[in-house]
mmCIF file of C-alpha atoms in Angstrom:
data_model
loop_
_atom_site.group_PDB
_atom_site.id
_atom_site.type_symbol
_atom_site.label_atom_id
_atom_site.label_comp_id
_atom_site.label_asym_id
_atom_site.label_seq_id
_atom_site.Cartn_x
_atom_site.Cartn_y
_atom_site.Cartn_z
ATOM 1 C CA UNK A 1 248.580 35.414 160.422
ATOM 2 C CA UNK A 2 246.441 33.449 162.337
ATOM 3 C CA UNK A 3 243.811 35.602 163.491
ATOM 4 C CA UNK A 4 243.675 37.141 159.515
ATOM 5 C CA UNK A 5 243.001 33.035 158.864
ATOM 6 C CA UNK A 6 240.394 33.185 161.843
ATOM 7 C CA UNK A 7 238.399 35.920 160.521
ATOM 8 C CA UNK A 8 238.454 34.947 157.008
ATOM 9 C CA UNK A 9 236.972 31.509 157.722
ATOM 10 C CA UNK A 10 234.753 33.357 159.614
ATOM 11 C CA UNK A 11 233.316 35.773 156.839
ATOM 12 C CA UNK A 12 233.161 32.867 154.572
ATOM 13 C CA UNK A 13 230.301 31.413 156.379
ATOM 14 C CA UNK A 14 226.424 31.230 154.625
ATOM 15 C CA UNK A 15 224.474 34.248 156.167
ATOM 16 C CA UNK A 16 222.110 31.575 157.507
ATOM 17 C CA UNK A 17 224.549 29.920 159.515
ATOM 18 C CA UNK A 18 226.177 33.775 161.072
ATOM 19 C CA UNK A 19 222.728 34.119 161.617
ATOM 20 C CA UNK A 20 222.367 31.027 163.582
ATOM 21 C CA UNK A 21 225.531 31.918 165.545
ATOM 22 C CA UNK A 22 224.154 35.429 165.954
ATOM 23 C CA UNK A 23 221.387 34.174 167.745
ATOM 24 C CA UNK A 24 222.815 31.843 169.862
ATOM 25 C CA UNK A 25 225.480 34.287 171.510
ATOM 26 C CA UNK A 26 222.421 36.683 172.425
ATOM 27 C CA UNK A 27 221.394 39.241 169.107
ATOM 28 C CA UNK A 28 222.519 42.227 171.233
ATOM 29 C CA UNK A 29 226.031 40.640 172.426
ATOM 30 C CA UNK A 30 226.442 39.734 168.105
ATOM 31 C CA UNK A 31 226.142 43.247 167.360
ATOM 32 C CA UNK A 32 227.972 44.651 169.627
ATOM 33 C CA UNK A 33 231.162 42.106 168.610
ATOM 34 C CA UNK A 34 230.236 41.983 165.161
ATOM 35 C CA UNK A 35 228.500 45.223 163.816
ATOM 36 C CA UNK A 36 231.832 46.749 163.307
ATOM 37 C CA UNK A 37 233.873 44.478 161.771
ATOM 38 C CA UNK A 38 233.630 45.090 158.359
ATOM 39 C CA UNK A 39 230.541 46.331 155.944
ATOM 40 C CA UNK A 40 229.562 42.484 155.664
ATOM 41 C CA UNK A 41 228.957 41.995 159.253
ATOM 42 C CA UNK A 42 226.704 45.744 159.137
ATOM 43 C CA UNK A 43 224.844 43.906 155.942
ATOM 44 C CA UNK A 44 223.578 40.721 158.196
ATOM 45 C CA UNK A 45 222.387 43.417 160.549
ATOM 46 C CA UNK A 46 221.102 45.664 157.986
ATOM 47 C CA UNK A 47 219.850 43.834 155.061
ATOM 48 C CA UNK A 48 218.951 40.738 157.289
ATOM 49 C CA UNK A 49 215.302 38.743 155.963
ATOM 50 C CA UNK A 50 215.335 36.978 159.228
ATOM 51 C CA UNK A 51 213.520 38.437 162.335
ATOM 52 C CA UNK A 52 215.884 38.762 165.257
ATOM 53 C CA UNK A 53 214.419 37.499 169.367
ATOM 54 C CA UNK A 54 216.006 40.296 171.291
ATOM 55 C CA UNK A 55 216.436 39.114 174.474
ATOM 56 C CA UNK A 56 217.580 42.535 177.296
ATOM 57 C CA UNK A 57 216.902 40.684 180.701
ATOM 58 C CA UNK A 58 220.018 39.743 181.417
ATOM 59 C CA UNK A 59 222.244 42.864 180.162
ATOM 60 C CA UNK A 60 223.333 45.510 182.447
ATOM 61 C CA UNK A 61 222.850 48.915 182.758
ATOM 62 C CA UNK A 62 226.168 50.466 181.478
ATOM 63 C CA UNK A 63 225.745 48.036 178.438
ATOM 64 C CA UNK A 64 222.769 48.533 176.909
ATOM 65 C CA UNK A 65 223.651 52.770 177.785
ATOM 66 C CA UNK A 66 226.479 52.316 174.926
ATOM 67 C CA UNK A 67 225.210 50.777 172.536
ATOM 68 C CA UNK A 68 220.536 50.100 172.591
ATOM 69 C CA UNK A 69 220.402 53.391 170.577
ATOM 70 C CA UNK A 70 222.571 52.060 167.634
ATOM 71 C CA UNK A 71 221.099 48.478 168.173
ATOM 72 C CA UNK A 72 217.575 49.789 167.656
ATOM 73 C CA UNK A 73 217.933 52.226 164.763
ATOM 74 C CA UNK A 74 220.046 49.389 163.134
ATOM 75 C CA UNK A 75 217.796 46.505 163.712
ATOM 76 C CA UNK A 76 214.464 47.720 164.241
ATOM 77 C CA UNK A 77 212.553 46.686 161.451
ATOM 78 C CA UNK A 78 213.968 42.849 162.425
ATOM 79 C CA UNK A 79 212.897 42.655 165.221
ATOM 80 C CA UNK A 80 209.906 40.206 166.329
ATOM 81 C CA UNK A 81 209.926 39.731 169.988
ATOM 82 C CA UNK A 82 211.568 41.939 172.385
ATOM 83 C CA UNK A 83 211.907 41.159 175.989
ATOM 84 C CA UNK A 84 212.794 43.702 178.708
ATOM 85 C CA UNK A 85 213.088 44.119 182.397
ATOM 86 C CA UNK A 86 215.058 47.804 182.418
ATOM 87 C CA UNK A 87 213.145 50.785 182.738
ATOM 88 C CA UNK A 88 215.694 52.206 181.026
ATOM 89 C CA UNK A 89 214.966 50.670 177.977
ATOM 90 C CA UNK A 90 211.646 51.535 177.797
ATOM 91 C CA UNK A 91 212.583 55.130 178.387
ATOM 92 C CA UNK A 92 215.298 54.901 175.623
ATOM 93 C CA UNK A 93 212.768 53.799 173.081
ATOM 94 C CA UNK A 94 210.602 56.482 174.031
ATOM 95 C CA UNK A 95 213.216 59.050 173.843
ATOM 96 C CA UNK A 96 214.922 58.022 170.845
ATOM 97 C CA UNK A 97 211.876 57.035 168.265
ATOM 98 C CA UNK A 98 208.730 58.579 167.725
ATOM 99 C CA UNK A 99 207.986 57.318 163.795
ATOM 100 C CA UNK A 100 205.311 55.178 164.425
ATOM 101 C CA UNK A 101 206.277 52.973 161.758
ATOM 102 C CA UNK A 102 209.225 51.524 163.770
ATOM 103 C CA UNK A 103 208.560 48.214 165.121
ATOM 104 C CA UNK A 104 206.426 47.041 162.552
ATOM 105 C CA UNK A 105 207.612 43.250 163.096
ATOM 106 C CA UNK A 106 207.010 43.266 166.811
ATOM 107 C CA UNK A 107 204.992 40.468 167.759
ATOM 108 C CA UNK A 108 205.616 39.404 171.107
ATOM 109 C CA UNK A 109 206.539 42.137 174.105
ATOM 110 C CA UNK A 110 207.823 40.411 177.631
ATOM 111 C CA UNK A 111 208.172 43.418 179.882
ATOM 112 C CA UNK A 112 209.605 42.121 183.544
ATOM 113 C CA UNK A 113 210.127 44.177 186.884
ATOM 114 C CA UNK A 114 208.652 47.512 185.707
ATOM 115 C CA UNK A 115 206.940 50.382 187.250
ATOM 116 C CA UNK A 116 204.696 51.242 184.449
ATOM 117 C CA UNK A 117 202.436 54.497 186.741
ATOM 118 C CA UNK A 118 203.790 57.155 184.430
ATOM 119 C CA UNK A 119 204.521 55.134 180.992
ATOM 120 C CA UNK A 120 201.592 56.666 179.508
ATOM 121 C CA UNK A 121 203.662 57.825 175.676
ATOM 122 C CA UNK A 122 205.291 54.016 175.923
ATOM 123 C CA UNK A 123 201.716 52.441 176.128
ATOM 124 C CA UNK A 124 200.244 55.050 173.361
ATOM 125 C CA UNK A 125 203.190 53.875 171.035
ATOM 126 C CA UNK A 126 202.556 50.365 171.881
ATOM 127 C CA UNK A 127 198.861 51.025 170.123
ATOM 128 C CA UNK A 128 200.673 51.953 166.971
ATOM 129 C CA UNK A 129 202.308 48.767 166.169
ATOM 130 C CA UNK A 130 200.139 46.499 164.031
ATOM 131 C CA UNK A 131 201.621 43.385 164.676
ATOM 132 C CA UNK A 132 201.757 43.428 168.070
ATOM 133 C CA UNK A 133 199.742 40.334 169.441
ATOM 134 C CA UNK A 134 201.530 38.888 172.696
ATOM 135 C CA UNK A 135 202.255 40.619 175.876
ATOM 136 C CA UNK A 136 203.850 39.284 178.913
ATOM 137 C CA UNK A 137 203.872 42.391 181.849
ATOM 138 C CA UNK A 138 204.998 41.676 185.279
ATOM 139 C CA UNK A 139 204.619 45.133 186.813
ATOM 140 C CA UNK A 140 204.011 46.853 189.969
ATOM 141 C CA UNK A 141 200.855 48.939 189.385
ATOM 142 C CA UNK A 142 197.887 46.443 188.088
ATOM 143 C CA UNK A 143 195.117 49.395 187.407
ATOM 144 C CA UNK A 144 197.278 51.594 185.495
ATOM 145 C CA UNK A 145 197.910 48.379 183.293
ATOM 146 C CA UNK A 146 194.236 47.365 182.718
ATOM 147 C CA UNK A 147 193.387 50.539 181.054
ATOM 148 C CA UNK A 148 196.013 50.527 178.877
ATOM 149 C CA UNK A 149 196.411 46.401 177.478
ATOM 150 C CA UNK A 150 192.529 46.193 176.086
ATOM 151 C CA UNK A 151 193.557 49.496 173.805
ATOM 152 C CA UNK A 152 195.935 47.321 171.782
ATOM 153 C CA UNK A 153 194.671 46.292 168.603
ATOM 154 C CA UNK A 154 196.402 43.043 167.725
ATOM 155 C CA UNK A 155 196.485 41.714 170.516
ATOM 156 C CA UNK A 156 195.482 37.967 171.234
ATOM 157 C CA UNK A 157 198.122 36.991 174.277
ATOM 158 C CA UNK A 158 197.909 38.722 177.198
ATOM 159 C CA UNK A 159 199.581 37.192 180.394
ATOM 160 C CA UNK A 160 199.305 39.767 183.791
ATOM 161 C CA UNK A 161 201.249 39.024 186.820
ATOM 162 C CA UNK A 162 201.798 41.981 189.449
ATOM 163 C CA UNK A 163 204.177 41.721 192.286
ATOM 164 C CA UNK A 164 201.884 44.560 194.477
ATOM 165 C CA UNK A 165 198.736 42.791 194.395
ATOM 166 C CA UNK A 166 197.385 45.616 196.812
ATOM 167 C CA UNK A 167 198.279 48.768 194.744
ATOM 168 C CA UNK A 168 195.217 48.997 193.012
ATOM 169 C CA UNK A 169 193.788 50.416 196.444
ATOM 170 C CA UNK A 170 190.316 49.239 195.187
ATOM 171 C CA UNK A 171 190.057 50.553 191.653
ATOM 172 C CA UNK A 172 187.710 48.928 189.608
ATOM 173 C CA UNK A 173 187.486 49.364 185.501
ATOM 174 C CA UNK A 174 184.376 50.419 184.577
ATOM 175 C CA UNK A 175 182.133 47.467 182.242
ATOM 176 C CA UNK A 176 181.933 48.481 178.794
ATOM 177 C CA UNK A 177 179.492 47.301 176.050
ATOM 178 C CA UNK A 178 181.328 48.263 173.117
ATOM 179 C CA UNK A 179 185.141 48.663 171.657
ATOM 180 C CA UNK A 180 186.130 45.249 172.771
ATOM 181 C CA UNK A 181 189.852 44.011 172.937
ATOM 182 C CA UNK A 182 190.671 41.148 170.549
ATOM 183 C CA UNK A 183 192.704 39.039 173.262
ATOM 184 C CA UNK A 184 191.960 35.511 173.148
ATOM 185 C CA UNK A 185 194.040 33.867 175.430
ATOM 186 C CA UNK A 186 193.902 36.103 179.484
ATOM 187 C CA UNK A 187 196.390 34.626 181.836
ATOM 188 C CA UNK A 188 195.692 36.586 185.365
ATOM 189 C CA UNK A 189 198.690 34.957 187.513
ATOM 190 C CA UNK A 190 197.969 37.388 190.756
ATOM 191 C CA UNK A 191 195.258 37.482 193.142
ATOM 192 C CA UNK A 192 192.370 39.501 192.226
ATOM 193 C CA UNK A 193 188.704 39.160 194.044
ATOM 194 C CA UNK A 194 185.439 38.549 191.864
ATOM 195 C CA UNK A 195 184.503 42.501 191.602
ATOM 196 C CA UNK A 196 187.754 43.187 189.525
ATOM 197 C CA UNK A 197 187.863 40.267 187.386
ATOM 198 C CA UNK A 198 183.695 41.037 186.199
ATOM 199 C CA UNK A 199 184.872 44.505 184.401
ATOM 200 C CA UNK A 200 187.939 42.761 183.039
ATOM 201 C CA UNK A 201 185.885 39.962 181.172
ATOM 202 C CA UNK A 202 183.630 42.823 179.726
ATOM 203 C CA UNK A 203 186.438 43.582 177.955
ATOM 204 C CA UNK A 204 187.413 39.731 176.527
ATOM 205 C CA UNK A 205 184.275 38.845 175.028
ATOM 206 C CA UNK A 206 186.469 36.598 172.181
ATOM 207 C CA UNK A 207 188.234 34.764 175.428
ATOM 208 C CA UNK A 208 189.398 31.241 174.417
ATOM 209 C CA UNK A 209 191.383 30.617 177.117
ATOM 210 C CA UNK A 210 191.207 32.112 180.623
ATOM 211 C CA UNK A 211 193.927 31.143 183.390
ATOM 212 C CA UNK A 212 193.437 32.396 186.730
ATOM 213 C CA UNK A 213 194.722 32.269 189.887
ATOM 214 C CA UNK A 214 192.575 33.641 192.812
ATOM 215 C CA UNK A 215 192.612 33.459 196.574
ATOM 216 C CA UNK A 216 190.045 33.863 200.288
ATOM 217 C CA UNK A 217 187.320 35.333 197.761
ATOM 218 C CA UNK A 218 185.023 32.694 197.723
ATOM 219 C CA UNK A 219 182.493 33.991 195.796
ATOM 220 C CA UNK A 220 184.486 32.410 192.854
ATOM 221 C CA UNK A 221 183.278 28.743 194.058
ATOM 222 C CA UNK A 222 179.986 30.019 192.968
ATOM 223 C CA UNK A 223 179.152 27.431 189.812
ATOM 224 C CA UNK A 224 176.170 28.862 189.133
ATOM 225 C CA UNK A 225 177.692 32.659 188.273
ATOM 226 C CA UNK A 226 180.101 30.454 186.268
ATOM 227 C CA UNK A 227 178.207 29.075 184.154
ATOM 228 C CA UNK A 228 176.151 32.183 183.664
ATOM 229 C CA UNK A 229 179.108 34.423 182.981
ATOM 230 C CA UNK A 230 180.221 31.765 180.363
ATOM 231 C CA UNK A 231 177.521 30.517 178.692
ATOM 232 C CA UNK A 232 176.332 34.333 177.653
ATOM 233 C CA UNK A 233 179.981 36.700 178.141
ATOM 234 C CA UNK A 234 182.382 34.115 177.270
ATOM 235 C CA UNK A 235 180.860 31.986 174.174
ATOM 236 C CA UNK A 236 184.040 31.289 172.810
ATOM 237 C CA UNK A 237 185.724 29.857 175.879
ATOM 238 C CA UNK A 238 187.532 26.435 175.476
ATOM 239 C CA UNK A 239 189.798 26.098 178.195
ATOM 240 C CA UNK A 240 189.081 27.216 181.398
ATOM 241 C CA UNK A 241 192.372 26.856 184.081
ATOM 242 C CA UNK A 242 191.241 27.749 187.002
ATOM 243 C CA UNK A 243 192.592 27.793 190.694
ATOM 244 C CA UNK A 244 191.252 29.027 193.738
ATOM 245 C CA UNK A 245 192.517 28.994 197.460
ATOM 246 C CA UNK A 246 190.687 29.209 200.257
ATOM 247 C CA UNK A 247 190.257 28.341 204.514
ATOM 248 C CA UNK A 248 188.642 24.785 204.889
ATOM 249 C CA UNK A 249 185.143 24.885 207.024
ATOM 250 C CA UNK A 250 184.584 22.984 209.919
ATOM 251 C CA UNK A 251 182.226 20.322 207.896
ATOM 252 C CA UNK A 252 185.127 18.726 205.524
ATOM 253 C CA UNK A 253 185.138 16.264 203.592
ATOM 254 C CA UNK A 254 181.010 16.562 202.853
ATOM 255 C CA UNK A 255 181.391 20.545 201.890
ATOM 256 C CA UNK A 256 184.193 19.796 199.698
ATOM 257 C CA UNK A 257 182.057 17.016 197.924
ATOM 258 C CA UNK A 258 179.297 19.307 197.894
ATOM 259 C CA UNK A 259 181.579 22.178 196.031
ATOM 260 C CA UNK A 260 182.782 19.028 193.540
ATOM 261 C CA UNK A 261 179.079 18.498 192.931
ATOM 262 C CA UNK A 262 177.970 22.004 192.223
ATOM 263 C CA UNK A 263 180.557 21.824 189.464
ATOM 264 C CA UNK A 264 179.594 18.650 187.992
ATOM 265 C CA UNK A 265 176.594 19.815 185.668
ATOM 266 C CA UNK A 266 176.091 18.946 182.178
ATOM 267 C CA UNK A 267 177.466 22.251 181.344
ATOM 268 C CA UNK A 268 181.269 21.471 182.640
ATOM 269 C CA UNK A 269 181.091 17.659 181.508
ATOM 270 C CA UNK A 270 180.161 18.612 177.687
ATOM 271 C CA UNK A 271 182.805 20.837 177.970
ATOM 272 C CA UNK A 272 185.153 18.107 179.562
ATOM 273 C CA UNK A 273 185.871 20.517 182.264
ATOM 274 C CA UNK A 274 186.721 18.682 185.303
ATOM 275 C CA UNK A 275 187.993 20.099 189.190
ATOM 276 C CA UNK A 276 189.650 18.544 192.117
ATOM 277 C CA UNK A 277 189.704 20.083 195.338
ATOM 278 C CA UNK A 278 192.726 19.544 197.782
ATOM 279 C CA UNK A 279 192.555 19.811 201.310
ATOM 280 C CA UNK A 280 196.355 20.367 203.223
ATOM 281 C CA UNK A 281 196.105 19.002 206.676
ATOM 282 C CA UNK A 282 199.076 19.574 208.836
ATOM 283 C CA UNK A 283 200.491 16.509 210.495
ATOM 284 C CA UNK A 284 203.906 17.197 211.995
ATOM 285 C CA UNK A 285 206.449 20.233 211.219
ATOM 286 C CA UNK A 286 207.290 18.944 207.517
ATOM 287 C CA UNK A 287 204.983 16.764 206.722
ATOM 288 C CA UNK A 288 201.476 17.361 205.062
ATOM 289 C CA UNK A 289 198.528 15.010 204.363
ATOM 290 C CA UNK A 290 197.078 16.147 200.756
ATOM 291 C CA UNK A 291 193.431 14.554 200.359
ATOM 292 C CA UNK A 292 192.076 14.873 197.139
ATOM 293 C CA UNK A 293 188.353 14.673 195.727
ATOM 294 C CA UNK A 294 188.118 14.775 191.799
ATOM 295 C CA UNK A 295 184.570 14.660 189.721
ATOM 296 C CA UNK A 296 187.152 13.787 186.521
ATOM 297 C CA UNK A 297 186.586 9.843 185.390
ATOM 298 C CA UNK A 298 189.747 9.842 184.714
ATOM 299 C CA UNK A 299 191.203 10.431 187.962
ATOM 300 C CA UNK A 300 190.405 8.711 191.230
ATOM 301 C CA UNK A 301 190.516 10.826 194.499
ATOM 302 C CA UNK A 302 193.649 10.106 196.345
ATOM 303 C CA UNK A 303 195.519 10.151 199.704
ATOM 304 C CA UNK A 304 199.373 11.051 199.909
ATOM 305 C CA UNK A 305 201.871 12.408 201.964
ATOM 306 C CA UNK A 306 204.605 14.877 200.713
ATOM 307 C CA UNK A 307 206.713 16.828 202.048
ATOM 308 C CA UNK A 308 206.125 20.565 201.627
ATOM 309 C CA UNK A 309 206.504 23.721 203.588
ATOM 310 C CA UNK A 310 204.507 24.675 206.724
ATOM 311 C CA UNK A 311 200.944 25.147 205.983
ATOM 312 C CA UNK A 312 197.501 26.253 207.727
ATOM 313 C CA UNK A 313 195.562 23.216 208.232
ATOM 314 C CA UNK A 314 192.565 24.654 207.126
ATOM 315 C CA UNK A 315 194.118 25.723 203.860
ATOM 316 C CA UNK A 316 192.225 23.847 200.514
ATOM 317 C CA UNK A 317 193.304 24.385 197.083
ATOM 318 C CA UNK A 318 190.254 23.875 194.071
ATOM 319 C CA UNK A 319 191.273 23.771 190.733
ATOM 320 C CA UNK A 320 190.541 22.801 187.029
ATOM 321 C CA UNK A 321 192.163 19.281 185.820
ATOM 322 C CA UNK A 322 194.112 19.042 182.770
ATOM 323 C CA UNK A 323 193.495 19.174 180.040
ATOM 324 C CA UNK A 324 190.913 21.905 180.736
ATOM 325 C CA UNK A 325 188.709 21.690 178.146
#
């Protein structure tokens, strides 16, 4: 008597508020307790106006085996961002739809812990979707991922992070001149060196943001290049987050100011792009002197001592200041 009580209470719930509940306790995890219940439960699922953040990371295997092929032909045309980090998934989607006029509500694709070399079909339905405008991709094989991202139509978001940061074995994408990508915002969060990242920006020339994160190629403290490579490839460009580490010569602190300098032209100020440049001295086993040189007004150069892990003492860090622009 009870439970019949439970469930009725329940049912009698606004959609908007199951929906709420749905969301909270994981879309996937609703449908798999809910779907079933009765055909009111299937109508949320079916019928549903709202767009449903499906959220795979955390499922496992056997789970998403039973029941991702009647989530997605159930669901599909709800769902707005889709986050993944099991091949299998990928492979399931592949294997299971080929109408290219599923997904048309995807907007924003996290894809976590893949080995993309021979997802060739998944990228080629990827270009079908025409909503499609944010994608996250922490993969092992960076080259097979730069040809692919810059064919997507919609795209404006596109944040890169590979755990190999050698399996590119040299590979450079060739420059193009024409059929640009429409990404705005590039977040690079892996080392790559100056001769890889040139190609890439060919492809960006609508960049308003660019985040990178680069390391021993110094060729990127180059201002000059900089300000070049912006002020013809990169009109658009508002924010610029930039950080780059790299071995400390033998002349510190007056090469570090000189660095600071070369960055300090009219064409960063108007901008209101300021840099700071850290240099990690090592003065006992757990304890680091950080000295700091800034060109920003708004922040004095500073000397501290924290506590961080072991570190060269000829390691410096330069960087961008927020806010970046």
């Amino acid at each position: 008597m009870e439970e019949n009580l439970s469930k009725t209470q329940l049912e009698n719930l606004s959609n908007e508020i199951l929906h709420e509940i749905f969301v909270y306790l994981n879309i996937y995890e609703s449908f798999q307790i809910f779907f079933h219940l009765n055909q009111k439960f299937q109508n949320l699922f079916l019928l549903s106006k709202n767009f449903f953040q499906v959220d795979l990371s955390n499922l496992t295997k056997v789970s998403l085996e039973q029941n991702s092929h009647e989530f997605f032909q159930s669901t599909i045309h709800q769902i707005n961002s889709l986050y993944i980090s099991n091949t299998f998934i990928i492979n399931s989607i592949i294997s299971s739809f080929n109408d290219p006029k599923l997904f048309l509500q995807l907007e924003i694709l996290y894809l976590k812990n893949l080995n993309l070399n021979e997802s060739e079909d998944f990228f080629n339905y990827l270009c079908l979707l025409p909503k499609l405008s944010s994608l996250t991709i922490y993969s092992i094989n960076d080259y097979f991922i730069k040809t692919k991202i810059f064919r997507l139509s919609s795209l404006k978001y596109c944040k890169l992070s590979f755990i190999d940061e050698n399996s590119s074995h040299g590979k450079i994408l060739p420059q193009v001149t024409t059929n640009f990508s429409p990404i705005e915002h590039l977040i690079i969060d892996s080392t790559v060196c100056l001769e890889e990242l040139l190609p890439i920006l060919s492809y960006v020339p609508n960049l308003r943001l660019l985040y990178l994160l680069t390391d021993k190629d110094d060729k990127y403290l180059k201002a000059q290049k900089w300000e070049h490579l912006i002020k013809y490839d990169m009109t658009h460009l508002r924010i610029f987050n930039f950080q780059h580490q790299h071995k400390i010569p033998m002349k510190y602190p007056e090469t570090c100011r000189q660095l600071i300098e070369r960055f300090s032209t009219s064409f960063s100020t108007k901008r209101k792009w300021f840099f700071t440049h850290q240099h990690y001295q090592l003065e006992d086993s757990n304890s680091i002197k950080v000295s700091e040189e800034s060109n920003s007004f708004e922040q004095c150069s500073i000397l501290d001592t924290v506590l961080l892990c072991k570190k060269s003492i000829q390691d410096g860090l330069f960087s961008s200041i927020k806010p970046f622009r």
